mmCIF file of C-alpha atoms in Angstrom:
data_model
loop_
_atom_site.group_PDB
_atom_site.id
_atom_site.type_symbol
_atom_site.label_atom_id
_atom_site.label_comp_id
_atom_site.label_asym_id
_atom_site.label_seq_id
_atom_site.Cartn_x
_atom_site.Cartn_y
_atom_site.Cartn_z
ATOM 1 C CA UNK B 1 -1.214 -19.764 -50.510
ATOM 2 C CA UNK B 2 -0.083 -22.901 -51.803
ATOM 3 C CA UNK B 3 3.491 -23.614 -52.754
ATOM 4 C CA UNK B 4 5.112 -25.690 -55.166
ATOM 5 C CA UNK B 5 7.302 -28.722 -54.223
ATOM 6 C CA UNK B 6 10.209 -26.626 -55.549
ATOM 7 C CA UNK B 7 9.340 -23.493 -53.883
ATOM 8 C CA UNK B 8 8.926 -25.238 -50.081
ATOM 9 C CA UNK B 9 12.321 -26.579 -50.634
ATOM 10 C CA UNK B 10 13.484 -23.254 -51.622
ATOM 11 C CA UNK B 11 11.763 -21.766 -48.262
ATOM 12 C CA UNK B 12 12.956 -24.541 -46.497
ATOM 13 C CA UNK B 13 16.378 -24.001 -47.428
ATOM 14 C CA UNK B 14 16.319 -19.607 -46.778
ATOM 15 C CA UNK B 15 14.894 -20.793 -43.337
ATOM 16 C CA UNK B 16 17.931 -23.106 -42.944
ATOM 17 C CA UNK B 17 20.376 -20.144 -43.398
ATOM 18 C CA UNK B 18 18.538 -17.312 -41.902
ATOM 19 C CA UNK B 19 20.342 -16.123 -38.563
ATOM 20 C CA UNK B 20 18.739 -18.193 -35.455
ATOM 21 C CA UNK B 21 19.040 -16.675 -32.009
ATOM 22 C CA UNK B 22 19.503 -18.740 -29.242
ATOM 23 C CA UNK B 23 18.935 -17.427 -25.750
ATOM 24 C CA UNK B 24 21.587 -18.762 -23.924
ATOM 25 C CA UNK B 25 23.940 -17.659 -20.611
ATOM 26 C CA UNK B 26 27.606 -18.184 -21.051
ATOM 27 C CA UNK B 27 30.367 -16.735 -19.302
ATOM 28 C CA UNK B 28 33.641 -15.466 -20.883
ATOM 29 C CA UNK B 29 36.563 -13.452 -20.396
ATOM 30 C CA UNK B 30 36.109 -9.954 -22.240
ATOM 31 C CA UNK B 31 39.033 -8.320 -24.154
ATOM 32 C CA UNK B 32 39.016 -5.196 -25.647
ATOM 33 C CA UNK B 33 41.361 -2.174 -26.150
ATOM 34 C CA UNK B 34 44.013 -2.573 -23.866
ATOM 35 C CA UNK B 35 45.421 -5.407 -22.019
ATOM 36 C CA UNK B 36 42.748 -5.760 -19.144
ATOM 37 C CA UNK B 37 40.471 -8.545 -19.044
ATOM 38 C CA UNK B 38 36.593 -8.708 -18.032
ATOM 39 C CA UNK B 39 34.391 -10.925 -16.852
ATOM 40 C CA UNK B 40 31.000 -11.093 -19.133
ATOM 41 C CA UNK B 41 27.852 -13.349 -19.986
ATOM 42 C CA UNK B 42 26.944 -14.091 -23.399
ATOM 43 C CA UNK B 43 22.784 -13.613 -23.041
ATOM 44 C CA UNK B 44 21.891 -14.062 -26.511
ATOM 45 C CA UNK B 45 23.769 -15.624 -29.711
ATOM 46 C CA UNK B 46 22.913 -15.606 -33.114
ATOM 47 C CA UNK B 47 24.906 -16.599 -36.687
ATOM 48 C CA UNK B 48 25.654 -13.010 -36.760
ATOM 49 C CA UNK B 49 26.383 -11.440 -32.988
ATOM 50 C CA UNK B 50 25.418 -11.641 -29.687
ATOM 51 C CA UNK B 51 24.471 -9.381 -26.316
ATOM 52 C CA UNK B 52 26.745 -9.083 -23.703
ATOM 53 C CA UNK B 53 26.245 -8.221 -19.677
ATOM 54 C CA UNK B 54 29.310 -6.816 -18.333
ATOM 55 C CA UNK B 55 29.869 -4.290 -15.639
ATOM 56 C CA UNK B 56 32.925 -2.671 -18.059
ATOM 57 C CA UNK B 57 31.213 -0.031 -20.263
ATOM 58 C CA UNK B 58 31.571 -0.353 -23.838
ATOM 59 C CA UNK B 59 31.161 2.247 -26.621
ATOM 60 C CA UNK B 60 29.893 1.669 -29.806
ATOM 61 C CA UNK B 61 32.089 0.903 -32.212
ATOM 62 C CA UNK B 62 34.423 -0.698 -29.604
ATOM 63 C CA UNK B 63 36.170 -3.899 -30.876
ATOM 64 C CA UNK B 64 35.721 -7.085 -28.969
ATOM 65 C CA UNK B 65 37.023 -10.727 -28.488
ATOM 66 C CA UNK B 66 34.819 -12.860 -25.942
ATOM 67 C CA UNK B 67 36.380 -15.770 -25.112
ATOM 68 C CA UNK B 68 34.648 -18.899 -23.464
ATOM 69 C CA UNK B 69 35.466 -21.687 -21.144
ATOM 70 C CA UNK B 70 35.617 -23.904 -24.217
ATOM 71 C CA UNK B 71 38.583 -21.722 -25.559
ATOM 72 C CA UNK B 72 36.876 -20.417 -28.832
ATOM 73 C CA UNK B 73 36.952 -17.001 -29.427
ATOM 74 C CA UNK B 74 34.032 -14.546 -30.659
ATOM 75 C CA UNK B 75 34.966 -11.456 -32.319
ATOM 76 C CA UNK B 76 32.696 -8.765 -33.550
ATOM 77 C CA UNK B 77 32.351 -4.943 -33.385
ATOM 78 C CA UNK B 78 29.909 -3.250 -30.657
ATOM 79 C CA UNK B 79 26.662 -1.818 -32.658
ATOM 80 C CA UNK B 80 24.446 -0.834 -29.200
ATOM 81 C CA UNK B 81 25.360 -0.330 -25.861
ATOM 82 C CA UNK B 82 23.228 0.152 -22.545
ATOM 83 C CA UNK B 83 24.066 -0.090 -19.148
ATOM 84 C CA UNK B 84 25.270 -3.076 -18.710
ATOM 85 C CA UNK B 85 24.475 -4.540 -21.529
ATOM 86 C CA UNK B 86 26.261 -4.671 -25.559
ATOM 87 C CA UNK B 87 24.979 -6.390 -28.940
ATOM 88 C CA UNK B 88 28.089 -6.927 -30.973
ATOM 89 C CA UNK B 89 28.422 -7.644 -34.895
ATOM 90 C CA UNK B 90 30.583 -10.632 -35.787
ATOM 91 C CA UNK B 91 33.145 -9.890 -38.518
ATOM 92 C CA UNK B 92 31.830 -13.350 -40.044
ATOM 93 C CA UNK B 93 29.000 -15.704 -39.211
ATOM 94 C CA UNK B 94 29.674 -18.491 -36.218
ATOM 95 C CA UNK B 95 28.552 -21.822 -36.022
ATOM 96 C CA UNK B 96 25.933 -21.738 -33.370
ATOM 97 C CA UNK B 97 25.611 -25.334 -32.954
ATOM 98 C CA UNK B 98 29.120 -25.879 -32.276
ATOM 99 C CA UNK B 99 30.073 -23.242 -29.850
ATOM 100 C CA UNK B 100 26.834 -24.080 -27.876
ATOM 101 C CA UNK B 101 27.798 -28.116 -28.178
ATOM 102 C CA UNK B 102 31.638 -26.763 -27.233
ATOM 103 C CA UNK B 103 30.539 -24.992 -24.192
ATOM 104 C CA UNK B 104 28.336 -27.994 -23.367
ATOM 105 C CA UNK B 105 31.157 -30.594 -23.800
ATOM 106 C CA UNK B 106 33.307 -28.436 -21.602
ATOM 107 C CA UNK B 107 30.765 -28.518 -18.525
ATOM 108 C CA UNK B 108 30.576 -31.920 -19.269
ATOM 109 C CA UNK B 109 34.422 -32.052 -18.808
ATOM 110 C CA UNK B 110 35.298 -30.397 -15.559
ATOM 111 C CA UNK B 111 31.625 -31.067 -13.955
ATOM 112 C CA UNK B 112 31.825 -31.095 -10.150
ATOM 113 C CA UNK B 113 31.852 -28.609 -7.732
ATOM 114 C CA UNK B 114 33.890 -25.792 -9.076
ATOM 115 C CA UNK B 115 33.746 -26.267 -13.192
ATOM 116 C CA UNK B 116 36.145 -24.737 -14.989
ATOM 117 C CA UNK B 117 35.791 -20.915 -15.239
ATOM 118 C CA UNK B 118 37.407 -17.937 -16.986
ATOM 119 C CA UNK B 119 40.143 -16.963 -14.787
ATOM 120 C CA UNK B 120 41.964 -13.302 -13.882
ATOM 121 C CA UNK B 121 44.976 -12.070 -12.816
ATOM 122 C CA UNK B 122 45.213 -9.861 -9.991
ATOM 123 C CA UNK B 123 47.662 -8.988 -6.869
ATOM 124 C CA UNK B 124 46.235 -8.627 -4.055
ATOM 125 C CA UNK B 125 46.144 -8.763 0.154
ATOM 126 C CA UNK B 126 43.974 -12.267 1.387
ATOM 127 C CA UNK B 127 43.996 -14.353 3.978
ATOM 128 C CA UNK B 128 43.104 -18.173 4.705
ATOM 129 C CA UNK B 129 41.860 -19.828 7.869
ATOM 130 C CA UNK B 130 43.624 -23.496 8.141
ATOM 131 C CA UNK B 131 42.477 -25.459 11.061
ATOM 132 C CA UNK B 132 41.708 -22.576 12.570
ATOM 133 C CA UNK B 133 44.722 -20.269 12.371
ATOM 134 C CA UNK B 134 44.793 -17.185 10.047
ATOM 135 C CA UNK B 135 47.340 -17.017 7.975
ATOM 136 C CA UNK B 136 48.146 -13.956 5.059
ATOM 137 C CA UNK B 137 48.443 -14.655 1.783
ATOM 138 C CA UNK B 138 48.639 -12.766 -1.586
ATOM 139 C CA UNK B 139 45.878 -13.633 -4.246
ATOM 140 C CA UNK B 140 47.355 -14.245 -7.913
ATOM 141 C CA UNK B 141 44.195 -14.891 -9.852
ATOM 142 C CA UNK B 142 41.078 -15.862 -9.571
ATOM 143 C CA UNK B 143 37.945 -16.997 -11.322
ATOM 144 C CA UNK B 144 34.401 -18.103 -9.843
ATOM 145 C CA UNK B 145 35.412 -21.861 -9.492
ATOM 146 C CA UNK B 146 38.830 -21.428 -7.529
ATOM 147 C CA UNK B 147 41.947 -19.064 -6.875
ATOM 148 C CA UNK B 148 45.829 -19.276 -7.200
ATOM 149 C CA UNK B 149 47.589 -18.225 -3.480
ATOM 150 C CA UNK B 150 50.961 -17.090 -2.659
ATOM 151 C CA UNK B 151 52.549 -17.590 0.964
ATOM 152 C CA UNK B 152 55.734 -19.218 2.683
ATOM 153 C CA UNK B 153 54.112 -22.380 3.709
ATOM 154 C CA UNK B 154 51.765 -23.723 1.454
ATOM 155 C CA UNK B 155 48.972 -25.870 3.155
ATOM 156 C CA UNK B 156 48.885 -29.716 1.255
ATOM 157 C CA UNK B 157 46.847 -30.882 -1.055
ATOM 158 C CA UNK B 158 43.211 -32.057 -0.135
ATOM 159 C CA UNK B 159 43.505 -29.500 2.935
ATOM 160 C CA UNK B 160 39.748 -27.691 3.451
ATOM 161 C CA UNK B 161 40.297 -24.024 3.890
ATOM 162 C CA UNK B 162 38.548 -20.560 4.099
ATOM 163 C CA UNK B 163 39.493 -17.744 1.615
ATOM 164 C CA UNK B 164 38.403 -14.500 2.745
ATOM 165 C CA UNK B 165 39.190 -11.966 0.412
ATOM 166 C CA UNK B 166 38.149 -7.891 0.790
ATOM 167 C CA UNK B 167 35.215 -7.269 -0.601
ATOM 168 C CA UNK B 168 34.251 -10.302 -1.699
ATOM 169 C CA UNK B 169 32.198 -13.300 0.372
ATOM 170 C CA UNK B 170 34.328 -15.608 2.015
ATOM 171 C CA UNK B 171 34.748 -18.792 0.417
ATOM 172 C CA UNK B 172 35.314 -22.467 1.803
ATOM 173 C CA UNK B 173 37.703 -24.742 -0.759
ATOM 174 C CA UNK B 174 40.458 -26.938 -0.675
ATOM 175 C CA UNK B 175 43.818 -27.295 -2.428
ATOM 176 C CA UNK B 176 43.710 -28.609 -5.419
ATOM 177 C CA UNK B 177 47.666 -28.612 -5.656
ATOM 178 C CA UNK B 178 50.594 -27.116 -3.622
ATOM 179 C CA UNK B 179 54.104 -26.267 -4.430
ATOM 180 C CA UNK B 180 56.983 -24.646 -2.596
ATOM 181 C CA UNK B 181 55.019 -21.151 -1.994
ATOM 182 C CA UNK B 182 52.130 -21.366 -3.857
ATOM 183 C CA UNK B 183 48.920 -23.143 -4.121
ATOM 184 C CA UNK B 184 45.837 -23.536 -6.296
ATOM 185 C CA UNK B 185 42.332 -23.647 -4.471
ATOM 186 C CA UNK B 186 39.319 -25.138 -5.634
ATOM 187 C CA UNK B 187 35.749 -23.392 -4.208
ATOM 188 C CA UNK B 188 32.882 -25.451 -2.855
ATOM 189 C CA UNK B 189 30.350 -23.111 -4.155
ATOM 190 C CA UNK B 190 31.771 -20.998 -7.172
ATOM 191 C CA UNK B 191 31.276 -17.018 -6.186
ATOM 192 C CA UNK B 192 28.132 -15.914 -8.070
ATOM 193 C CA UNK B 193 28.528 -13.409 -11.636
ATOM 194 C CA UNK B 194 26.956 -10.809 -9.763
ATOM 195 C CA UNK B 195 29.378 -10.271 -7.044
ATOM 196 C CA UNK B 196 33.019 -11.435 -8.923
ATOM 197 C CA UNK B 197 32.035 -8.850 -12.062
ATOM 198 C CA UNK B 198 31.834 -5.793 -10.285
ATOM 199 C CA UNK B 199 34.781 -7.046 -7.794
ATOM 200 C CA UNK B 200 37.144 -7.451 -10.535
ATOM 201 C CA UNK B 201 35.999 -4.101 -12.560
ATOM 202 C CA UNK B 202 37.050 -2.181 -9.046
ATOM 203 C CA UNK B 203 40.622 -4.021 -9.077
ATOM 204 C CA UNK B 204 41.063 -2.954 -12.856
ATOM 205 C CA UNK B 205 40.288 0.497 -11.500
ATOM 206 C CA UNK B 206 42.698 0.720 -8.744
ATOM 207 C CA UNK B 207 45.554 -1.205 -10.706
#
């Protein structure tokens, strides 16, 4: 079928504003009902929603926020739900462009070993090995590039350290900063999706 020169502009321009989805993996901190946050991966993103993967369950219908490492904020409604897995309906169409050039710029940003990463608040037990002496400390939050410690003497900054936390791998990092009886670790290796999701879904359970 052969088109005009008017209609192929006209199909050029429907193609231009027709939803594009963009398989993609980006990590976010889930909010929803409640005041408890969740760790989740954006899989695919469109002008008009997205699918989650999160280890919270989420019924249709539920409202959502997802917000990324870049700070921007995705809200939407959840239309499907599987285990593990949401699509969600945007309550107005999203730049795709930008948030995927935002999320890229922030990479960019805080490249190195531990990248900046949604972080959570929690309260629990911990310990650190520092030069080779264990030492108890309470964890304040955490994310998968580094962890906020409390304890009475706070190793310096630049110190290399072992975080071993229950029920999650133990980690090697160093201290980013210290102050009076806190400090702020940065992880060699960032703790994998797979094991901090389901890690911080049992802490929301038992808080």
């Amino acid at each position: 079928m052969n088109l005009t020169k008017a209609q192929s502009a006209e199909a050029g321009l429907a193609l231009d504003r027709a939803p594009r989805t963009v398989t993609t993996l980006l990590v976010g901190k889930l909010l929803c009902s409640g005041t408890i946050e969740h760790l989740c991966r954006v899989r695919n993103v469109s002008v008009t929603g997205m699918m989650l993967e999160t280890h919270y369950t989420l019924g249709y219908g539920n409202w959502v926020t997802v917000e990324l490492r870049s700070g921007d904020r995705l809200q939407g409604s959840v239309v499907w739900s599987s285990e593990g897995r949401a699509g969600v309906e945007f309550t107005q169409p999203i730049d795709v462009d930008y948030i995927l050039a935002q999320a890229k710029a922030g990479l960019d940003r805080f490249c190195g070993p531990a990248p900046r990463a949604p972080r959570f608040d929690v309260t629990c037990a911990a310990r650190i090995t520092c030069f080779g002496r264990p030492i108890d400390v309470t964890l304040e939050n955490i994310s998968q590039s580094g962890a906020r410690i409390t304890l009475s003497k706070p190793p310096r900054e630049d110190t290399e350290i072992i975080l071993s936390v229950p029920g999650l791998p133990s980690r090697r990092c160093t201290t980013r900063w210290s102050s009076e009886d806190k400090a702020g670790l940065i992880f060699l290796e960032p703790i994998s999706y797979n094991d901090l999701a389901p890690w911080l879904e049992h802490c929301n359970l038992d808080s």
